[in-house]
Coordinates of C-alpha atoms in Angstrom, one line a residue:
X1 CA -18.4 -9.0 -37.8
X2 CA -18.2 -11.0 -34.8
X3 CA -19.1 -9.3 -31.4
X4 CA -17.7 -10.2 -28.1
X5 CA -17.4 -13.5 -26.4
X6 CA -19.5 -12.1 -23.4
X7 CA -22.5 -11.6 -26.0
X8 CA -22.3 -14.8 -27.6
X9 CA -21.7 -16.8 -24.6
X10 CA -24.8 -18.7 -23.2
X11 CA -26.0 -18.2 -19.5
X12 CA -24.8 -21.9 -18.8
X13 CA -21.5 -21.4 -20.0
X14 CA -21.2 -18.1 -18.5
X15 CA -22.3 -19.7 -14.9
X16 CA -19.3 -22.2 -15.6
X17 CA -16.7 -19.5 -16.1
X18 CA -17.7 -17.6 -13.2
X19 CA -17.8 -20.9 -10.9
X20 CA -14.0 -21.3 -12.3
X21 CA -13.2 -17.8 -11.2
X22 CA -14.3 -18.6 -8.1
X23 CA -13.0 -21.7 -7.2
X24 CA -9.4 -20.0 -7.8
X25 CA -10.6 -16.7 -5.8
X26 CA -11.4 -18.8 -2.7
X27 CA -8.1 -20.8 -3.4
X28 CA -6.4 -17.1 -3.0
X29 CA -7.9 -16.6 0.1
X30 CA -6.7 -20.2 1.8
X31 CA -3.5 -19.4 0.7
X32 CA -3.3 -16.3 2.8
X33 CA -5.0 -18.0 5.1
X34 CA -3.5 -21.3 5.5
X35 CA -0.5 -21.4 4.1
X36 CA 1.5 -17.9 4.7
X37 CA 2.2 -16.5 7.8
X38 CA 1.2 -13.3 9.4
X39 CA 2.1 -10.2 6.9
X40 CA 4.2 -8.4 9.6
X41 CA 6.1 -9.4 12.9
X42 CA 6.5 -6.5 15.3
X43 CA 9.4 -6.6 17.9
X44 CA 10.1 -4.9 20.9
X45 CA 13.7 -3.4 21.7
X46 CA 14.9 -1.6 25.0
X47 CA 17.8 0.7 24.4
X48 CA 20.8 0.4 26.8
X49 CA 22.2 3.1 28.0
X50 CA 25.9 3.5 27.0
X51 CA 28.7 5.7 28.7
X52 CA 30.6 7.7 25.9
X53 CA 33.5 10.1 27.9
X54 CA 35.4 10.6 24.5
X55 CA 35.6 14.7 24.2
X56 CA 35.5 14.3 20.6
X57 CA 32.2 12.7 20.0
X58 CA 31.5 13.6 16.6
X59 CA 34.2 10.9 16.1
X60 CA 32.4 7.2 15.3
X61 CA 32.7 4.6 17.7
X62 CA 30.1 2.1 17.9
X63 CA 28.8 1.2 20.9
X64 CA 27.2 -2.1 21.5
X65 CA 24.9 -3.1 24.0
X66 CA 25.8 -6.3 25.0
X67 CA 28.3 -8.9 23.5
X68 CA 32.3 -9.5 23.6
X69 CA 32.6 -5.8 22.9
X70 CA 29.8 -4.3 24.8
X71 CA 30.2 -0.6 26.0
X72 CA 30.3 0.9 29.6
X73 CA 26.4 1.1 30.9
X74 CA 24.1 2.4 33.3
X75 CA 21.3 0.7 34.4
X76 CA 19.5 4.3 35.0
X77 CA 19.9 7.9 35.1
X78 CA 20.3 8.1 38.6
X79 CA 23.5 5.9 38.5
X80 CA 25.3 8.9 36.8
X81 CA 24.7 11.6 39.0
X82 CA 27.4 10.5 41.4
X83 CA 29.6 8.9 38.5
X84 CA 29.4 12.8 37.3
X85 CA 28.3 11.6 33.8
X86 CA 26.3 14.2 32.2
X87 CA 23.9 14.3 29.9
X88 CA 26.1 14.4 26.8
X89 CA 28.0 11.2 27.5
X90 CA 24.7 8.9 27.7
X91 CA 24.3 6.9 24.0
X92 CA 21.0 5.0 24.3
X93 CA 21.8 2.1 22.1
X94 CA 20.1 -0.7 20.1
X95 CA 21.1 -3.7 18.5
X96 CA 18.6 -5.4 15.7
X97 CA 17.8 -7.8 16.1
X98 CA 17.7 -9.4 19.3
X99 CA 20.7 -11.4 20.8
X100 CA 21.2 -15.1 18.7
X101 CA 18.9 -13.8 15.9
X102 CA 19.4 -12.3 12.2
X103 CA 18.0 -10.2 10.0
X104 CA 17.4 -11.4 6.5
X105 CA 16.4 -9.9 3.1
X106 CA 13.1 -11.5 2.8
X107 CA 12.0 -9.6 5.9
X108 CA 12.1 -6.9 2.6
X109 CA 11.8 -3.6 5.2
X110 CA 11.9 -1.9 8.5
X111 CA 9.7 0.2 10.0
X112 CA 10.5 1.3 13.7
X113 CA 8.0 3.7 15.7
X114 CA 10.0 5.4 19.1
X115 CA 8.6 5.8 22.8
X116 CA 10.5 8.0 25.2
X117 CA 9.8 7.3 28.9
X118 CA 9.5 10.4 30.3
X119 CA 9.3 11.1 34.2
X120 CA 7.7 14.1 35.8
X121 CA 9.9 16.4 37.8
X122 CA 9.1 19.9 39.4
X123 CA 11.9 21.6 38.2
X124 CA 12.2 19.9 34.6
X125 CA 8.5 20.1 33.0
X126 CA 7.8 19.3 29.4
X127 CA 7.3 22.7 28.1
X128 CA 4.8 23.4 25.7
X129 CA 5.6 22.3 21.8
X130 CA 8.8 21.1 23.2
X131 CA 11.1 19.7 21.0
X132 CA 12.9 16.5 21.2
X133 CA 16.3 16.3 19.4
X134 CA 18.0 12.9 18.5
X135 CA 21.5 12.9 17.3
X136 CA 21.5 9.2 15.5
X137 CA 24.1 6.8 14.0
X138 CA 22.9 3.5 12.1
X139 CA 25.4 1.4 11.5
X140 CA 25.1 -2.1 9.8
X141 CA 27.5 -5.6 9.3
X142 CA 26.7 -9.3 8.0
X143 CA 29.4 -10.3 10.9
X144 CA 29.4 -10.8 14.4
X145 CA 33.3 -10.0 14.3
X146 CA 33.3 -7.5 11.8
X147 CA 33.5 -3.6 11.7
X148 CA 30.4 -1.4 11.6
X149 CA 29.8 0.3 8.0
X150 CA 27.7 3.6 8.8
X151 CA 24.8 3.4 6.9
X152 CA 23.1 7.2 8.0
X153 CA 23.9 9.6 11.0
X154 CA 21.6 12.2 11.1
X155 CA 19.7 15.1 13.7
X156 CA 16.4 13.9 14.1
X157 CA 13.8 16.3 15.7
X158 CA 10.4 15.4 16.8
X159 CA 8.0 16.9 18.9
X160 CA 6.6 15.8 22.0
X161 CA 2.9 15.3 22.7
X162 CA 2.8 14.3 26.7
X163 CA 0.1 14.9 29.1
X164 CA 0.4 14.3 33.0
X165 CA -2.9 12.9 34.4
X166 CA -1.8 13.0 37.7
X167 CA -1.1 16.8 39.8
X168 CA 1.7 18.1 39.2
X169 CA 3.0 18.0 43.0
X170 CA 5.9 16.6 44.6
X171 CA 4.4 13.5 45.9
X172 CA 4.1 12.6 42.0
X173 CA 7.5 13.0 41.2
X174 CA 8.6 10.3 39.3
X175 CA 5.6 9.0 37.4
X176 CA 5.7 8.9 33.5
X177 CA 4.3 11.7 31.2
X178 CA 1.6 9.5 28.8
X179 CA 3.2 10.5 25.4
X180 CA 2.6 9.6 21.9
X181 CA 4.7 7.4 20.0
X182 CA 6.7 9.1 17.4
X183 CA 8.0 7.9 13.8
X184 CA 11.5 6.8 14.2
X185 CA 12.8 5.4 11.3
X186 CA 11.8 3.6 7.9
X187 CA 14.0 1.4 5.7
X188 CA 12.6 -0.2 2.4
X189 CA 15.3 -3.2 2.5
X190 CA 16.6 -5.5 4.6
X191 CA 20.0 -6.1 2.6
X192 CA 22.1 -6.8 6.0
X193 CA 22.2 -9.5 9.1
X194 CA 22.6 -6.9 12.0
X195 CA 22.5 -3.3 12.7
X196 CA 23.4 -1.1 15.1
X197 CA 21.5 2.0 16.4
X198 CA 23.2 5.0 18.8
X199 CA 20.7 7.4 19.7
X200 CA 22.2 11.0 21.2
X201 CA 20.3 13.5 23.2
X202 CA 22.8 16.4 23.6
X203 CA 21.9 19.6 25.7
X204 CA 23.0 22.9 24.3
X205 CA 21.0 25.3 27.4
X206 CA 22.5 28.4 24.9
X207 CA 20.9 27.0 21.7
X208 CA 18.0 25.7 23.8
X209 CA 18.4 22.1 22.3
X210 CA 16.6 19.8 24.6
X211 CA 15.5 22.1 26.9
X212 CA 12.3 21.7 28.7
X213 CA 11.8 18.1 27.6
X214 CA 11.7 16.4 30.9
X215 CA 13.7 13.7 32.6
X216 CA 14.1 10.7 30.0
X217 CA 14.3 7.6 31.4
X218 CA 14.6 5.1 28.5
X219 CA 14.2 5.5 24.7
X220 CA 12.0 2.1 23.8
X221 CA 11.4 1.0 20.1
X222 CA 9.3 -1.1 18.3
X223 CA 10.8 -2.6 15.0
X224 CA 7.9 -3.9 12.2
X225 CA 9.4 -5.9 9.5
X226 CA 7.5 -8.3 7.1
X227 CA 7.0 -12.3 7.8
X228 CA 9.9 -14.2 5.7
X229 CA 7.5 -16.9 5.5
X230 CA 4.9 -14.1 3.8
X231 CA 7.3 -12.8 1.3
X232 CA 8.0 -16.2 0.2
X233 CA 4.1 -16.6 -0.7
X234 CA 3.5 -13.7 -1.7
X235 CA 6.2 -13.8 -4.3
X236 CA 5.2 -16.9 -4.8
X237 CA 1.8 -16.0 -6.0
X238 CA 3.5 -12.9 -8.6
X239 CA 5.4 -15.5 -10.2
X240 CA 2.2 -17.7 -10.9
X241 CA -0.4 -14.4 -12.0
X242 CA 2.3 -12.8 -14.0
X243 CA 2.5 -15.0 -16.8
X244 CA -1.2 -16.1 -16.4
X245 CA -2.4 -12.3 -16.9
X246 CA -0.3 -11.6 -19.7
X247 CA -0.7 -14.6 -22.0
X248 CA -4.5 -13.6 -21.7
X249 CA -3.7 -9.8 -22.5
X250 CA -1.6 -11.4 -25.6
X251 CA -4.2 -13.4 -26.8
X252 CA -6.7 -10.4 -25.7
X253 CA -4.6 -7.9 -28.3
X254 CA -4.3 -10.7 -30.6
X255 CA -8.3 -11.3 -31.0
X256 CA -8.5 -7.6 -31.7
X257 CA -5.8 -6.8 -34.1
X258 CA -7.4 -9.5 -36.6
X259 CA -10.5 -7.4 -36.6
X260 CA -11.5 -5.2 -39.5
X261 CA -12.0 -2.7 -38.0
X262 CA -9.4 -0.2 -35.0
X263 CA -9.8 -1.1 -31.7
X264 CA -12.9 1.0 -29.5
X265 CA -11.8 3.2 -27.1
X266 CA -13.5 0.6 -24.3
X267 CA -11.3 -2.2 -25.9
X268 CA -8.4 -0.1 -25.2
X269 CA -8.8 0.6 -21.8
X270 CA -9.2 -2.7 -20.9
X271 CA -6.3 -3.3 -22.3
X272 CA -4.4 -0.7 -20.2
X273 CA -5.6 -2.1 -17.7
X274 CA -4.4 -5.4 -18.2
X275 CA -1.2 -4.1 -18.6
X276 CA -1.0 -2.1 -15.6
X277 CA -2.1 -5.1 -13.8
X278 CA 1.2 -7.1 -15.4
X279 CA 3.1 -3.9 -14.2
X280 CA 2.2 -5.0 -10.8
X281 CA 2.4 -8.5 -11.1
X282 CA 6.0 -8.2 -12.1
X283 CA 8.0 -10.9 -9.4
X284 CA 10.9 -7.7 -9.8
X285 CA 11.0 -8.1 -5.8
X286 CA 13.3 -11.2 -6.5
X287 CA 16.3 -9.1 -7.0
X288 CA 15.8 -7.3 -3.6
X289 CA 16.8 -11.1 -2.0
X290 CA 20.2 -10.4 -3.9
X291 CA 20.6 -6.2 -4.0
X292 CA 20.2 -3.8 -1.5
X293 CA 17.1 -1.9 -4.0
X294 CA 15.8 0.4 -0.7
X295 CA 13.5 2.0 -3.4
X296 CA 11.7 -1.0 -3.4
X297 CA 8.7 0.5 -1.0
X298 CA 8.4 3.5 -3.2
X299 CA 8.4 1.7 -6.7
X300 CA 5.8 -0.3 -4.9
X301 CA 3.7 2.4 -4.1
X302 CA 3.7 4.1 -8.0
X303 CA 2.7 0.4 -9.6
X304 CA -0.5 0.7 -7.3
X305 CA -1.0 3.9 -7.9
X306 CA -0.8 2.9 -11.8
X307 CA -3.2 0.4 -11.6
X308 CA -6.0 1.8 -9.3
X309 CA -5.9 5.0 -11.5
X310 CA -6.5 2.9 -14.6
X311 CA -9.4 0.7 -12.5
X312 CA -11.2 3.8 -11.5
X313 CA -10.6 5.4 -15.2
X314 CA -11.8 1.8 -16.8
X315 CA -15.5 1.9 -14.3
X316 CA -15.9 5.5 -16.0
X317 CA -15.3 4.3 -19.2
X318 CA -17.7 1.4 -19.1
X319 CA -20.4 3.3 -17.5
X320 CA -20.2 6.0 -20.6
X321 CA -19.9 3.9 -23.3
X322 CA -23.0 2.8 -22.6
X323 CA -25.0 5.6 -22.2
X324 CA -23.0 8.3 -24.6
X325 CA -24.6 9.5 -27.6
X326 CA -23.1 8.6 -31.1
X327 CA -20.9 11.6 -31.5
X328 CA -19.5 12.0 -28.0
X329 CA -18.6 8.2 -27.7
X330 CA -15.4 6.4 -28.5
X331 CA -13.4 9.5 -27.0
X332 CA -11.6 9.8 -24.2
X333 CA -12.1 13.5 -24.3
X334 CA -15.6 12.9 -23.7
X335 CA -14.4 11.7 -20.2
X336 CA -12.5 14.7 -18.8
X337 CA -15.1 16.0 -16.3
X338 CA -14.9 12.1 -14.7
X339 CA -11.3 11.3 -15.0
X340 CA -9.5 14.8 -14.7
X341 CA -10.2 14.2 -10.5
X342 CA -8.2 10.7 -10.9
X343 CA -5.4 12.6 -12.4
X344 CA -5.4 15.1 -9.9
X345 CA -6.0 13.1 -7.2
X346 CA -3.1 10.4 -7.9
X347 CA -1.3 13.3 -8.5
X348 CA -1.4 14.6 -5.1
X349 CA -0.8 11.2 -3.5
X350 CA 2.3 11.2 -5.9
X351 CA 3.8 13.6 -4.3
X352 CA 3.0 13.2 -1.0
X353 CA 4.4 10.0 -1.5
X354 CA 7.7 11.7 -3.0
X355 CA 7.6 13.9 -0.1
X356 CA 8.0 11.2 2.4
X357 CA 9.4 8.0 1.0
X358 CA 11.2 9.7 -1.8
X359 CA 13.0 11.4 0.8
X360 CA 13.5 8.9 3.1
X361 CA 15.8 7.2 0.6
X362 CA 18.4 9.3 1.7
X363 CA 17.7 10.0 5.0
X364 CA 15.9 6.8 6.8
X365 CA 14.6 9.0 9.9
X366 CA 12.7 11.7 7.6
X367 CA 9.0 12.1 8.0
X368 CA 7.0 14.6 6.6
X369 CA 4.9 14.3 10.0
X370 CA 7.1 16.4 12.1
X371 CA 7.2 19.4 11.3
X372 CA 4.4 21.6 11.1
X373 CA 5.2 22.8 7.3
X374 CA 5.2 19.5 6.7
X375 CA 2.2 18.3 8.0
X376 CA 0.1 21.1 7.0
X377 CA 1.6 20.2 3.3
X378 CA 0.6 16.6 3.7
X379 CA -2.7 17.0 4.7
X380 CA -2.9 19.2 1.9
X381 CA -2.2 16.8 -0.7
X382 CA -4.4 14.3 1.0
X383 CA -7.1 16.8 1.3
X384 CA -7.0 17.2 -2.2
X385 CA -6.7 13.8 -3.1
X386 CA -9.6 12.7 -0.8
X387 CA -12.2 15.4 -2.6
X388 CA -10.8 14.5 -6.1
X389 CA -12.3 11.3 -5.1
X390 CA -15.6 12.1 -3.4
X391 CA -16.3 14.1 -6.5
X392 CA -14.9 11.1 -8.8
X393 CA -17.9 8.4 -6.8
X394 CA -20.0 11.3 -7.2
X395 CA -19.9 10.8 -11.2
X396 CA -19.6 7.2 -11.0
X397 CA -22.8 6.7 -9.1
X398 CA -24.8 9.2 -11.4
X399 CA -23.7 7.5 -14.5
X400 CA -24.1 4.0 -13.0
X401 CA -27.7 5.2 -12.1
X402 CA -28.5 6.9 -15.7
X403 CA -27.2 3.6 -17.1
X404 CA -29.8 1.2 -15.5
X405 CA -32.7 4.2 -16.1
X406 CA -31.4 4.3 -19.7
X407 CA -32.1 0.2 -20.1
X408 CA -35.0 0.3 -17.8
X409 CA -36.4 2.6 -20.7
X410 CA -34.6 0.5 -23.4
X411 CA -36.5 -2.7 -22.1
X412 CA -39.7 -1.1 -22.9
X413 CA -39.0 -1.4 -26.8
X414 CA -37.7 -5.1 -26.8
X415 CA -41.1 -6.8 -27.9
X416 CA -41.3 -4.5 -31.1
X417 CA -38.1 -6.1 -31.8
X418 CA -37.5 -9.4 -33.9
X419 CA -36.7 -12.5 -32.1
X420 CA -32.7 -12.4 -33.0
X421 CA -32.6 -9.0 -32.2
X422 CA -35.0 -9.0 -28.5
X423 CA -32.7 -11.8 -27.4
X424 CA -29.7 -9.9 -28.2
X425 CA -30.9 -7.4 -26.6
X426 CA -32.0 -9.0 -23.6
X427 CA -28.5 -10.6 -23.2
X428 CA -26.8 -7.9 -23.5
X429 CA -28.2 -5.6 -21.0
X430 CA -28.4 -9.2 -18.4
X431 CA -24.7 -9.5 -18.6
X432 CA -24.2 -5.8 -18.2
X433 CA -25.6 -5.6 -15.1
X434 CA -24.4 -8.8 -14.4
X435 CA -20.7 -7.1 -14.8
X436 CA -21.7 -4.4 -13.0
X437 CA -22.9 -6.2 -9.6
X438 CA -19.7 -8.4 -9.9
X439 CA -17.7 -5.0 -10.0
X440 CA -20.0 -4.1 -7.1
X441 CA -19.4 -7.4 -5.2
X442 CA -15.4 -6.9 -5.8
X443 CA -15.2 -3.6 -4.0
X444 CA -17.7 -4.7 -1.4
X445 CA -14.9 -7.4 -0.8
X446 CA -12.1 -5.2 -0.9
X447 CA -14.2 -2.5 1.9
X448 CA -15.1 -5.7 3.9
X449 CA -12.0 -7.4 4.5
X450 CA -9.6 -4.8 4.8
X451 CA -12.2 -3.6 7.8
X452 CA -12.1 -7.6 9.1
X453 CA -8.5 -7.5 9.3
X454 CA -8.3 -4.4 11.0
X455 CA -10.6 -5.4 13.9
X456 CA -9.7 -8.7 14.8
X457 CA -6.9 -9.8 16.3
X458 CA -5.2 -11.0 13.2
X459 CA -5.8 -14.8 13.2
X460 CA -8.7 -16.6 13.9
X461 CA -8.9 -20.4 15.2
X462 CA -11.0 -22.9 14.4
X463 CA -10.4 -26.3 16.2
X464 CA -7.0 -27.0 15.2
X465 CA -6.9 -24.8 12.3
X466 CA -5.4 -21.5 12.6
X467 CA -6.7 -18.4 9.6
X468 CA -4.4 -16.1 9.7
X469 CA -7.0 -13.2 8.4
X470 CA -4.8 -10.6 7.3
X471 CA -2.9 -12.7 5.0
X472 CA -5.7 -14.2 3.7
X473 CA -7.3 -10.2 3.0
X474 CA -3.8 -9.7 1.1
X475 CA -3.5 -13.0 -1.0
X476 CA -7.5 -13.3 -1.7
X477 CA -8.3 -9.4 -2.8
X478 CA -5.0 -9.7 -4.6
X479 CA -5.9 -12.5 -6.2
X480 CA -9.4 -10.6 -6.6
X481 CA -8.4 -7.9 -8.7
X482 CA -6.1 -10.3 -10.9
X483 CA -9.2 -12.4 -11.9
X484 CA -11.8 -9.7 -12.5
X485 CA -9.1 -8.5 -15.0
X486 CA -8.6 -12.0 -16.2
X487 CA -12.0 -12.1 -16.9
X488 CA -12.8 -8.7 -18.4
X489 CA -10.0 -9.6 -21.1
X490 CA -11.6 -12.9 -21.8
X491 CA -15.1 -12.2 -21.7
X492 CA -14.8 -9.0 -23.6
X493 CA -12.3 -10.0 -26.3
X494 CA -13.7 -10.7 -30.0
X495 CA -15.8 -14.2 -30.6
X496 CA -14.7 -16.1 -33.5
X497 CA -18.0 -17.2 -34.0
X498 CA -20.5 -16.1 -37.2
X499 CA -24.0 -14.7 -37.5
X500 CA -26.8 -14.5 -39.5
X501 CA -27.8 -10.7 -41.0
X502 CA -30.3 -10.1 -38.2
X503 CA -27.6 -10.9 -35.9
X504 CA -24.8 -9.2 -37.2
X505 CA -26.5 -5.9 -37.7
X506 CA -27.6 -6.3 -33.7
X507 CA -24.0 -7.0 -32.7
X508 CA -23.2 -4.2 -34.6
X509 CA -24.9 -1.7 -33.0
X510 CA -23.0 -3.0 -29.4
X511 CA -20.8 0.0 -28.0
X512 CA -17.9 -1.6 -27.4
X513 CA -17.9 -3.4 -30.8
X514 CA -18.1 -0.6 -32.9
X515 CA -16.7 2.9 -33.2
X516 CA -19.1 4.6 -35.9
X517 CA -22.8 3.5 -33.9
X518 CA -24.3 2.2 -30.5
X519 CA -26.8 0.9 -28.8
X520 CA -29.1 4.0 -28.0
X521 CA -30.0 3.4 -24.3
X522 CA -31.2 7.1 -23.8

């Protein structure tokens, strides 16, 4: 019986594959880097204020802040005290994007975060947990000329967190509270050239609706939408890995159906694993250049979600089948201690994610941040989630550490070995930890660059060369995770080659080569 390519495979050659893998893992990295763009663009919009007088308001009519058909404005609030225009007739009102620009579907989503300007009066305080109440239209249309298409109208409450540094006396009347930005709005396509936002603040004194929410000056908001010039690479770079990952999952599958033998229970992990890798590779963010898929951010989210569940499940896996006895090996019972906190951890983060994407599909200004029901449920799940995973490390360090004891121990008996079998032996336990420090070195990576990109200012120069970093963390750890599965299906698929009796009884003893015995390392 042949065993895997990874135990037949000399150090030199081994050194040459790994050199490969790396010259395409630092040709991830420049991509990012060189070639794309930043991931995101964010853009600043100023609302106008708009003069609506109809009586019937809960009639549409689109108003537009600037352009042929622009509405009747005020520059401030002041201006309609003596115009007698009250509260209920303002519409603060933003066009996006920005005059002579469009949007376009490779920007792929929208994410817009809201700041209220919010000036101190005497006798019109913020109240404590006030309430801020938005009656909003979105409205979209692919032409300058054409009518807007309502796309969502909905009450939007958030709550105001404001503090006033200054006193509160009269000779600071008229400086701005210091509040927190608020969630606004998120969109997970960008299927259409222009749209159109009317924001509402109606008073109701008798229902209390915006009442004790201060004087608002001017509703600002900052739209986030990703590069164009980002998507292109990035899909770009799904098109490539997708066939590349599973032609070698094919030929992994392949190498072990001729075998004599039914697959391990390691052999089929990794196979899972390769194909939740394809699952994410899949280029299916094509069609969202032509359809308007807004589920797109959400179908997103489960592939991940897939695919770290099976990576976290696959490092369990490995480190058991190594140090198992005979009967408890070769089961993925014997695992339910380890991976029962990965199912109940994703789990959660499933259906947080529900909770506030899910949701959003039909209503784009939904968070699940705003409400105090909400956020104590959301910090639930992630509570959850976030122990299910201290406790999952907390396994995956004690078996990683009972492995290396358990060959520590093991190397002890090599020279009472024979020569076939000691150098076996030796190899085997070499490229183990060998697999284990590159495992080690990915997720050091991963921690490293994501922390990179978070403190720098997003590019860095170098002479006439710009790096755009966070592109570069994208592409490269993408890339990252695409190769060490690449590899682990290559290097742990079945060798064609032959072996003596000495040999073959050796290789047979390997735990991921056989189901029925294993290499004792205890």
């Amino acid at each position: 019986m042949a065993g895997a390519i990874i135990e037949n495979m000399s150090t030199k050659k081994l050194c040459i594959v790994g050199g490969i893998l790396l010259v395409f893992q630092i040709i991830a990295f420049l991509v990012g880097g060189l070639i794309a763009p930043g991931p995101t663009t964010a853009v600043s919009y100023m609302s106008v204020k708009c003069v609506d007088v109809r009586k019937n308001h809960h009639k549409t009519k689109w108003l537009m802040p600037w352009g042929s058909n622009q509405c009747d404005k005020i520059r401030d609030i002041e201006e309609a005290i003596p115009r007698e225009i009250e509260a209920n007739d303002i519409v603060f009102s933003v066009h996006i994007p920005l005059p002579s620009m469009e949007m376009s579907p490779w920007f792929q989503f929208m994410l817009f975060i809201l700041q209220l300007d919010i000036a101190f009066k005497l006798n019109n305080q913020i109240k404590e947990n006030a309430e801020v109440s938005m009656d909003v239209s979105l409205a979209y249309r692919d032409d300058m000329f054409a009518e807007w298409t309502e796309m969502a109208h909905e009450r939007v409450p958030r709550k105001l967190k404001c503090t006033f540094t200054s006193p509160k006396t009269p000779e600071y009347e008229g400086r701005y509270y210091e509040c927190d930005v608020l969630p606004f709005m998120e969109i997970g396509s960008v299927a259409h050239k222009y749209y159109l936002l009317n924001i509402r603040l109606p008073v109701n004194e008798k229902k209390k609706i915006n009442v004790g929410i201060g004087e608002i000056k001017d509703i600002q908001l900052v739209g986030i939408h990703q590069n164009g010039g980002f998507t292109k690479v990035w899909f770009a770079m799904k098109t490539f890995l997708t066939p590349s990952i599973f032609i070698i999952m094919v030929w992994y599958w392949r190498r072990i159906t001729m075998m004599s033998r039914p697959p391990v229970l390691l052999e089929k992990v990794i196979f899972a694993l390769g194909i939740s890798m394809t699952f994410i590779n899949i280029p299916v963010e094509w069609f969202s250049i032509g359809f308007d898929w807004t589920w797109m951010l959400l179908f997103g989210d489960i592939r991940q979600g897939i695919f770290y569940a099976m990576l976290l499940s696959f490092w369990i896996i490995f480190c058991g089948e190594h140090m198992m006895d005979q009967h408890e090996r070769n089961h993925i019972a014997g695992y339910w201690k380890q991976v029962g906190p990965i199912a109940v951890g994703s789990f959660c983060l499933f259906i947080f994610d529900m909770c506030e994407r899910g949701v959003q599909l039909t209503n784009p200004f939904y968070s699940i941040w705003t409400t105090d029901v909400g956020t104590e449920l959301a910090m639930a799940f992630i509570i959850v989630a976030g122990i299910c995973l201290c406790l999952y490390f907390l396994f995956l360090c004690f078996m990683v550490f009972q492995v290396f004891r358990n060959i520590s121990g093991k190397q002890s008996s090599l020279p009472a070995m024979s020569k076939v079998r000691r150098l076996h032996y030796e190899g085997l336990i070499f490229r183990f930890k060998f697999l284990m420090l590159i495992t080690l070195a990915c997720a050091a990576m991963t921690v490293i660059f994501f922390i990179v990109s978070q403190v720098t200012e997003g590019h860095w120069k170098w002479g006439g060369v710009t790096v755009q970093v966070n592109s570069a963390f994208f592409t490269g750890i993408y890339g990252m995770w695409n190769l060490y599965v690449f590899a682990l299906m290559f290097l742990y698929a079945p060798s064609h080659k032959n072996y003596g009796e000495d040999q073959s009884n050796a290789i047979c003893e390997s735990f991921w080569m056989s189901s029925q015995a294993g290499m004792d390392l205890s």
